[in-house]
Short mmCIF file of C-alpha atoms in Angstrom, two decimals:
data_model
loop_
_atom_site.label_atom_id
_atom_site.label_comp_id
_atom_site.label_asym_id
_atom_site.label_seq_id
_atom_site.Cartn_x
_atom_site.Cartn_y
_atom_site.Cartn_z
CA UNK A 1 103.72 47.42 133.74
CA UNK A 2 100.74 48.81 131.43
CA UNK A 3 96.60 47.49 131.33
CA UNK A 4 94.84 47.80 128.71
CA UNK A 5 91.33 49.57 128.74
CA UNK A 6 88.82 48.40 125.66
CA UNK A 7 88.55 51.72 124.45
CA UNK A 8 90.15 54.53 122.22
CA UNK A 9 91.33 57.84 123.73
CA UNK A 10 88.91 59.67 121.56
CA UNK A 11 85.97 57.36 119.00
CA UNK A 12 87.01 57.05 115.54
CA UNK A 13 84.36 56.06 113.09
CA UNK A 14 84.88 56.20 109.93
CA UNK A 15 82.07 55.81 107.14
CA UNK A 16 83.90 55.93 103.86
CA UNK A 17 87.11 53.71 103.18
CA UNK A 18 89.79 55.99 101.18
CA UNK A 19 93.13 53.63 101.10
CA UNK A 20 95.12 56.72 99.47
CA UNK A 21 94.25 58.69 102.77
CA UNK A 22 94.85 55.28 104.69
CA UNK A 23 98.73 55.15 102.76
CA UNK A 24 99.16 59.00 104.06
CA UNK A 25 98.27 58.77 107.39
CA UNK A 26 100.14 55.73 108.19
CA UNK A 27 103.30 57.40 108.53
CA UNK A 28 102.04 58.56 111.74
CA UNK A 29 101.74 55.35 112.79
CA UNK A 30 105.67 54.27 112.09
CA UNK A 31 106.92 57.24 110.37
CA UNK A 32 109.62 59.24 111.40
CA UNK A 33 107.28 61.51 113.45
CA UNK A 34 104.81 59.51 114.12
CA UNK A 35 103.31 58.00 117.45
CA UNK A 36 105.41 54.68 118.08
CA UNK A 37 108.78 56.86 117.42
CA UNK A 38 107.22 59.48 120.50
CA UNK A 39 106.17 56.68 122.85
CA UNK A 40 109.18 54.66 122.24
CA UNK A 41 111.03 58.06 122.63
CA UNK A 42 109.59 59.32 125.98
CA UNK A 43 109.65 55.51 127.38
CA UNK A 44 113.24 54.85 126.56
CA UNK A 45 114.59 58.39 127.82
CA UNK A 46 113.16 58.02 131.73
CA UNK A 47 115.22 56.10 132.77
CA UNK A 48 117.74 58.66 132.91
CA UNK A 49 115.71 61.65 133.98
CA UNK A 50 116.69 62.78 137.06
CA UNK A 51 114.15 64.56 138.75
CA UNK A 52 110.38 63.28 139.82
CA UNK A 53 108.03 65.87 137.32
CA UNK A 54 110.43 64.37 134.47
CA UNK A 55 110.25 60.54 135.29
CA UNK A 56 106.42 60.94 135.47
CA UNK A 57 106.07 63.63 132.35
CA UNK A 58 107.90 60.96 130.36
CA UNK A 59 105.89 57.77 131.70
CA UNK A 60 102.39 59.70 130.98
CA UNK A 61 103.25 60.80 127.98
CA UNK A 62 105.09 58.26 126.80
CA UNK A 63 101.43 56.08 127.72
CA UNK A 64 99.54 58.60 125.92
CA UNK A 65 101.63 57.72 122.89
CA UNK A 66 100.59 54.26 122.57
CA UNK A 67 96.54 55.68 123.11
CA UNK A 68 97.48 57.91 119.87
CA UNK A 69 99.07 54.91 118.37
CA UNK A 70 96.00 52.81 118.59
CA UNK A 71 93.81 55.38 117.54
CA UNK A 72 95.73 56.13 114.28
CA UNK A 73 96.13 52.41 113.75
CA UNK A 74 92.07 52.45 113.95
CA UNK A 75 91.89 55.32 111.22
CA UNK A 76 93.86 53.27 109.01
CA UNK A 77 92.23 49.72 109.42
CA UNK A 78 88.71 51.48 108.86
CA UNK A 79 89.75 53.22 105.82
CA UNK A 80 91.35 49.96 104.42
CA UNK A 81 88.59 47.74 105.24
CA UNK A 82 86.31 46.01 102.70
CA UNK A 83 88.60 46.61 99.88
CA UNK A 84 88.65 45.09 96.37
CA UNK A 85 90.88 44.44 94.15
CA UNK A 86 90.29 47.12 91.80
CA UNK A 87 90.18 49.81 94.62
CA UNK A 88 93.45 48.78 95.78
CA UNK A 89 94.64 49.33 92.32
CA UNK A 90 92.45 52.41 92.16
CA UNK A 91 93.92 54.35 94.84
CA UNK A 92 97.32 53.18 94.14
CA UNK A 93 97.68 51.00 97.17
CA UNK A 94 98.83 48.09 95.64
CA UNK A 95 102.51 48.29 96.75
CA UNK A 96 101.37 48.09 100.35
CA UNK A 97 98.37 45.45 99.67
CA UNK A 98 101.18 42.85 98.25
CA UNK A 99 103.23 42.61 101.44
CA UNK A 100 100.57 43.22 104.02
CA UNK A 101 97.50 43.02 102.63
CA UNK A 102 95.24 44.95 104.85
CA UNK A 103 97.15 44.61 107.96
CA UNK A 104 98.88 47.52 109.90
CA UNK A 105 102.80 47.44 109.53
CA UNK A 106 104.44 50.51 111.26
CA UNK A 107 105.97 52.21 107.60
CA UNK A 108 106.34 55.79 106.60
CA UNK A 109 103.80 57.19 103.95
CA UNK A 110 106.73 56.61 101.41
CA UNK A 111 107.28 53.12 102.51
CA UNK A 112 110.57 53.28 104.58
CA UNK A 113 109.91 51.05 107.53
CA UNK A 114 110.04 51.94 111.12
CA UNK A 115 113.24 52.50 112.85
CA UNK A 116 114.85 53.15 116.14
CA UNK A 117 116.91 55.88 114.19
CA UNK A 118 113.74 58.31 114.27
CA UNK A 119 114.18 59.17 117.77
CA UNK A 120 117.14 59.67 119.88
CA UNK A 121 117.67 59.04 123.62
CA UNK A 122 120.58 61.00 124.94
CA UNK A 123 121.25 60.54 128.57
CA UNK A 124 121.31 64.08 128.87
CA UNK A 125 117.80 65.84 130.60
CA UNK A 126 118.35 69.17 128.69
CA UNK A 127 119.07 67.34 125.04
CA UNK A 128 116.63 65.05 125.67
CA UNK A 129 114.09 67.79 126.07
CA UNK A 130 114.81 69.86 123.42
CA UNK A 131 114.37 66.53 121.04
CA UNK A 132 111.03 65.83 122.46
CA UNK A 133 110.15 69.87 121.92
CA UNK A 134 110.89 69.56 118.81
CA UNK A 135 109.51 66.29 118.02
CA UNK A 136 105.85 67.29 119.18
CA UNK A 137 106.12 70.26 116.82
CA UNK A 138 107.05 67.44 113.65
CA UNK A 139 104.66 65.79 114.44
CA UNK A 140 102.14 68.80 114.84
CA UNK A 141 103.16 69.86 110.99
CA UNK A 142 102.80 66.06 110.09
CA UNK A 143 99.19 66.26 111.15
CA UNK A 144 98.29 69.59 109.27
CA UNK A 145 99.94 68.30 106.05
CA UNK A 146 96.97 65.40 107.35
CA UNK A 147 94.34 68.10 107.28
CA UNK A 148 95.21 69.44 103.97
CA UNK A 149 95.37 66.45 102.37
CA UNK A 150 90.98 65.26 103.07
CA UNK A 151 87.57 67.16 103.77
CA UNK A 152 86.16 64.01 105.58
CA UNK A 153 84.91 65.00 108.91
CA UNK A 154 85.37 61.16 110.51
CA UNK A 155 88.74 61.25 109.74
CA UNK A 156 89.20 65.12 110.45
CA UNK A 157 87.24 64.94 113.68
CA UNK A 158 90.32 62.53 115.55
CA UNK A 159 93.10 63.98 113.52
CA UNK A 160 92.03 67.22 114.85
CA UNK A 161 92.13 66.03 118.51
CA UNK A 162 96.01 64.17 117.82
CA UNK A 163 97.21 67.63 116.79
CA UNK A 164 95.61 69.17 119.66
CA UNK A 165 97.84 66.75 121.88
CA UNK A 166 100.68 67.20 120.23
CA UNK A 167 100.79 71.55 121.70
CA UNK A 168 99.78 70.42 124.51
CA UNK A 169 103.14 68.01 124.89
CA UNK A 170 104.81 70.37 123.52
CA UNK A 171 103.85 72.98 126.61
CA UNK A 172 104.18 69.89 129.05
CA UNK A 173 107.60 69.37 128.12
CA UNK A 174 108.94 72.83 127.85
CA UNK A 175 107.70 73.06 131.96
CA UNK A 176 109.55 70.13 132.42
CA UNK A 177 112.54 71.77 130.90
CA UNK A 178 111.91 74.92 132.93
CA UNK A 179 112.06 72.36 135.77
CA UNK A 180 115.57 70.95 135.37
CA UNK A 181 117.49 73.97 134.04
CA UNK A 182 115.98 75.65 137.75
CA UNK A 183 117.47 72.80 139.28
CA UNK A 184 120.94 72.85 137.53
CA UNK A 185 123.98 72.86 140.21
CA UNK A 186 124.17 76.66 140.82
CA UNK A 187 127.96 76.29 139.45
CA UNK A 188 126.57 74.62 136.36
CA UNK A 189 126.46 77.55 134.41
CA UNK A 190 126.88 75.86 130.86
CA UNK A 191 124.19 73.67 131.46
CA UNK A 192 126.30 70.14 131.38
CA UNK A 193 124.74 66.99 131.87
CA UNK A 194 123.09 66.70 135.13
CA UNK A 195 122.00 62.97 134.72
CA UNK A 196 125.98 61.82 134.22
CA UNK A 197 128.35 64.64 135.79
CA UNK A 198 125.62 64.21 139.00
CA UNK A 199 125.70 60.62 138.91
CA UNK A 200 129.25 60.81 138.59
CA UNK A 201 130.29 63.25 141.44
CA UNK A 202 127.40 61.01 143.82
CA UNK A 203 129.58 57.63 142.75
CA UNK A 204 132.41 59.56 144.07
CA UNK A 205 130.91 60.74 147.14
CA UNK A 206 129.54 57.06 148.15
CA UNK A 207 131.18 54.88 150.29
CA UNK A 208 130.59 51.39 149.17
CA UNK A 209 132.25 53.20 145.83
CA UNK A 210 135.83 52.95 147.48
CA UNK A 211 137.08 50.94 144.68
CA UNK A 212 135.81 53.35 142.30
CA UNK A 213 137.59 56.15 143.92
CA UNK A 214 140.77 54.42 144.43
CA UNK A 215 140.88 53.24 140.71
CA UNK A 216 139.75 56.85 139.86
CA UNK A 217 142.87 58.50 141.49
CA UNK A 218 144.72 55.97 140.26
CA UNK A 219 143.92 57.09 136.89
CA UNK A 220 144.62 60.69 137.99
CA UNK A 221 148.07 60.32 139.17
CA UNK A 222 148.84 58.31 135.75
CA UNK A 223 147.54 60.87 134.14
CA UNK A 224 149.65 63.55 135.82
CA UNK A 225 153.01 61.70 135.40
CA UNK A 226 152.59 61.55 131.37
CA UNK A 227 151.06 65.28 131.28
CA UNK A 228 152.34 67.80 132.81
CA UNK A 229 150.08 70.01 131.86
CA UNK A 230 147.37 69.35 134.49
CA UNK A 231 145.31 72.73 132.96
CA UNK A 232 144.62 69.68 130.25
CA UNK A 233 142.99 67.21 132.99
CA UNK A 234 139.49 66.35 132.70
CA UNK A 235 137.30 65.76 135.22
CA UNK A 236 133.31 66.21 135.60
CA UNK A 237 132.05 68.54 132.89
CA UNK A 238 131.31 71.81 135.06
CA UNK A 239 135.29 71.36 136.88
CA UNK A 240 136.46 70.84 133.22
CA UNK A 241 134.22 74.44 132.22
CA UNK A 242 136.14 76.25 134.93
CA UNK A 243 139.67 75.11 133.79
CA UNK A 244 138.75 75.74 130.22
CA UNK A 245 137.34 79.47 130.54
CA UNK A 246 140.03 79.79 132.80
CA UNK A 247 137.92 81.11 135.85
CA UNK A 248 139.58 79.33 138.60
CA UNK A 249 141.90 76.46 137.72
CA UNK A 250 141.04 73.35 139.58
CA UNK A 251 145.47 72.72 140.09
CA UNK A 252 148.32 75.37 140.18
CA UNK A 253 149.37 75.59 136.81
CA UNK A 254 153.17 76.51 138.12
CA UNK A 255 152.98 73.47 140.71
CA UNK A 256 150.66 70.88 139.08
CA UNK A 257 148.89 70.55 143.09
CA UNK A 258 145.86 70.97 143.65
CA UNK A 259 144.47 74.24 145.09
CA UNK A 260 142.93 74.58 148.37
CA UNK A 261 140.63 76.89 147.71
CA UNK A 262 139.41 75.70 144.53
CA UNK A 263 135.62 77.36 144.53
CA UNK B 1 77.70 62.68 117.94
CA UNK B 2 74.51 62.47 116.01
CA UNK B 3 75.36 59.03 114.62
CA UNK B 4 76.59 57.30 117.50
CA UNK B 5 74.90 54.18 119.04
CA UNK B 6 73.90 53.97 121.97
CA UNK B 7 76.71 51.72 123.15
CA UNK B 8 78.95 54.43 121.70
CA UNK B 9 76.80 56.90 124.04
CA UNK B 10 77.56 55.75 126.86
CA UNK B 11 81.39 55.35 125.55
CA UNK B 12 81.54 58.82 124.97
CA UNK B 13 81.60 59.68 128.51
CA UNK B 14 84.07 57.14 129.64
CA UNK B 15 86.16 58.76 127.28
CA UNK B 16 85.40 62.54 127.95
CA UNK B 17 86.02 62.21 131.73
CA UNK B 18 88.92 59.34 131.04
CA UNK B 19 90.35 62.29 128.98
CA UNK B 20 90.14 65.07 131.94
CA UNK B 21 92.04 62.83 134.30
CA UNK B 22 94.76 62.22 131.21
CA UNK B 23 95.11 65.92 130.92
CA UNK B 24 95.09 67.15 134.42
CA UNK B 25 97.53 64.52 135.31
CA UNK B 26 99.89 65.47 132.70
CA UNK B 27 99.72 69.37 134.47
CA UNK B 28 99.60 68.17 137.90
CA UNK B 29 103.28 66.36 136.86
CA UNK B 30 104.98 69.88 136.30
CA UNK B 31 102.63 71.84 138.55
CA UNK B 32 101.79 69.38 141.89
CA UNK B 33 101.85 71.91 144.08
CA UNK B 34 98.49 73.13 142.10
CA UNK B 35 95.43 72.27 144.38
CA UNK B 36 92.50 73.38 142.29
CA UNK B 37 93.63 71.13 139.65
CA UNK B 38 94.10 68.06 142.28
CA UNK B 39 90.42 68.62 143.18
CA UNK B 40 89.70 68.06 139.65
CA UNK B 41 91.52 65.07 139.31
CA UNK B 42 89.69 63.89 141.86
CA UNK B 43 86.49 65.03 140.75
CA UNK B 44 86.91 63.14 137.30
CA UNK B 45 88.54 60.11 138.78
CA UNK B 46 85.08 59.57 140.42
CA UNK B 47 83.42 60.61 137.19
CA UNK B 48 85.12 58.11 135.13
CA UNK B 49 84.74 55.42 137.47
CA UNK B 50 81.01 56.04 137.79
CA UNK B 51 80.54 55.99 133.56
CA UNK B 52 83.18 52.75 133.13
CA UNK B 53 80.57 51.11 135.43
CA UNK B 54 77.27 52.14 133.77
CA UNK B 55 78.81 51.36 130.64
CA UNK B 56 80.52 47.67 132.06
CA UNK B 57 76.97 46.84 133.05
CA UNK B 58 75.16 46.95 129.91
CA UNK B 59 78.19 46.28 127.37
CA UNK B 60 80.67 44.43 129.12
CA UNK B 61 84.39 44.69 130.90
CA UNK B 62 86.41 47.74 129.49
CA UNK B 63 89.49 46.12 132.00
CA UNK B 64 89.68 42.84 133.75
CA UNK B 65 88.84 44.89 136.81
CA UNK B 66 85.17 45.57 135.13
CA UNK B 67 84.41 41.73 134.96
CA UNK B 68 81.02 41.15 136.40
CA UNK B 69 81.63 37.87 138.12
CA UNK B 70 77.89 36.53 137.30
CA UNK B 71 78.23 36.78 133.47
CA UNK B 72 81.74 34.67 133.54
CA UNK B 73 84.48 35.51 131.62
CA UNK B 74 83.26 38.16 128.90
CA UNK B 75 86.38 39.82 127.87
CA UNK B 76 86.68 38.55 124.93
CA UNK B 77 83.57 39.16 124.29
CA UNK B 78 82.09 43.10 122.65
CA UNK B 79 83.16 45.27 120.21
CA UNK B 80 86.87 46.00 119.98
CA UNK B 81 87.84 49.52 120.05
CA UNK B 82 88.96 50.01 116.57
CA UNK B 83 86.29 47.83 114.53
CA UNK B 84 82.84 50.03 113.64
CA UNK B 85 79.48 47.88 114.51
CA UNK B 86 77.26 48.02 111.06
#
């Protein structure tokens, strides 16, 4: 579960209201780099992390996310606030003003709306991330297109902290990925899914999984009586490597059995 | 700085030492084995507890946690985070 603290990660206050700026810097609100894509991103994606410095990377972070969130949600509402008609029409806000008047709706600066489709979650540790990698460094370039775009130091002052988070993710994450590829399965040498083929070969392993096994082989033998060509037969990702680089063939091509001293 | 409140003052440093324990955390999560950094989590653990309370006795709860039980129930009283006091 989350609490909520009264407070912002770092003050904004904002003297001046400048809706143009407001209509740029929303997209890091719900834009397609922006901070409720990373927080939904990071919170989705732990629950298939499998090792401890992930799950908690991703939960902090992730928590973080929603801080920046708020924060960039508080540039906005100050720099829309006390508006009148004829500034909205001034600084070309008027698009925005008719369907939310000064309220804060998660959009893109160009006005696409938020979607799940700007982040992925992949069920693999090593995809997973390189996506977040990269998504800290998007969102780093979003915020110095940010800089370039106003000379006000209220609104520089917390956009200049946001992109200081953003490398600092960015380095957090890229441990975390030194983390997992250390811990790959020593035969893993293609780097394969450790959340899925691990999960997979445990399932196997467990006995209150009997059923599973039994329907498993069951599967197998089918598979064996329409293909004879058990070189074809797929199995976890890093037995399915060896068979297809041809290092040491899980079943006797000659034979179709299975060899003994497979690895 | 120079044209915060007071109330913002004191906010300041809730925020500065709520912001250590943020970042150290987030390195103690891929380094735990690091002990100089757990000291300093502890260090501004203590820190931020010591400013959330200064600041919860003259401006009010910043959690439910920081309700003083003589004033009654004041959380929705104050100054939200993102609206600026004139």
């Amino acid at each position: 579960m989350w609490t909520y603290e009264k407070k912002l990660q770092y003050p904004v206050k904002i003297a001046c209201p400048n809706p143009a700026l407001a209509k740029a810097i929303i997209s890091q609100f719900g834009g397609p780099d922006g901070e409720l894509a990373a927080s939904m991103r990071y919170l989705s994606q732990r629950y298939t992390m499998p090792y401890k410095e992930g799950i908690a990377t991703l939960t902090d972070v992730g928590t973080e996310e929603l801080a920046h969130m708020e924060m960039i949600c508080a540039i906005v509402h100050q720099l829309t606030r006390d508006m009148t008609p004829e500034e909205i029409k001034r600084h070309g806000f008027a698009e925005y003003y008719v369907d939310h008047t000064a309220a804060l709706w998660p959009q893109a600066a160009g006005g696409t709306p938020f979607s799940a489709t700007f982040f992925q979650s992949k069920g693999d540790p090593i995809t997973d991330l390189h996506e977040n990698m990269a998504a800290e460094q998007k969102a780093r370039t979003t915020y110095d297109n940010i800089i370039r775009l106003t000379d006000d130091p209220d609104v520089l002052d917390p956009i200049r902290f946001l992109r200081e988070r953003e490398l600092v993710h960015f380095q957090r994450f890229g441990e975390t990925l030194r983390i997992v590829q250390d811990r790959l399965d020593s035969k893993n040498y293609y780097a394969f899914n450790p959340a899925f083929d691990y999960g997979k070969r445990r399932a196997e392993a467990s006995e209150c999984r009997k059923e599973y096994r039994q329907d498993n082989q069951k599967e197998q033998n089918k598979e064996k009586e329409c293909r004879p060509d058990h070189q074809m037969q797929m199995h976890s990702c890093d037995q399915t490597h060896t068979l297809y680089f041809g290092r040491n063939a899980a079943y006797d091509g000659n034979t179709g059995k299975p060899l003994r001293n497979y690895r | 700085m120079s044209r915060m409140n007071e109330r913002e003052k004191l906010l300041y440093r809730v925020q500065q030492f709520g912001f250590m324990t943020d970042d150290i955390r987030l390195f103690l999560n891929t380094h735990p084995a690091c002990e100089e950094a757990f000291c300093a989590l502890k260090y501004f653990m203590d820190a931020e507890k010591e400013a959330k309370e200064d600041y919860e006795k003259r401006y009010g709860a910043l959690t439910l946690e920081g309700i003083d039980g003589c004033r009654g129930y004041e959380w929705i009283d104050g100054v939200w985070p993102w609206e600026v006091e004139e």
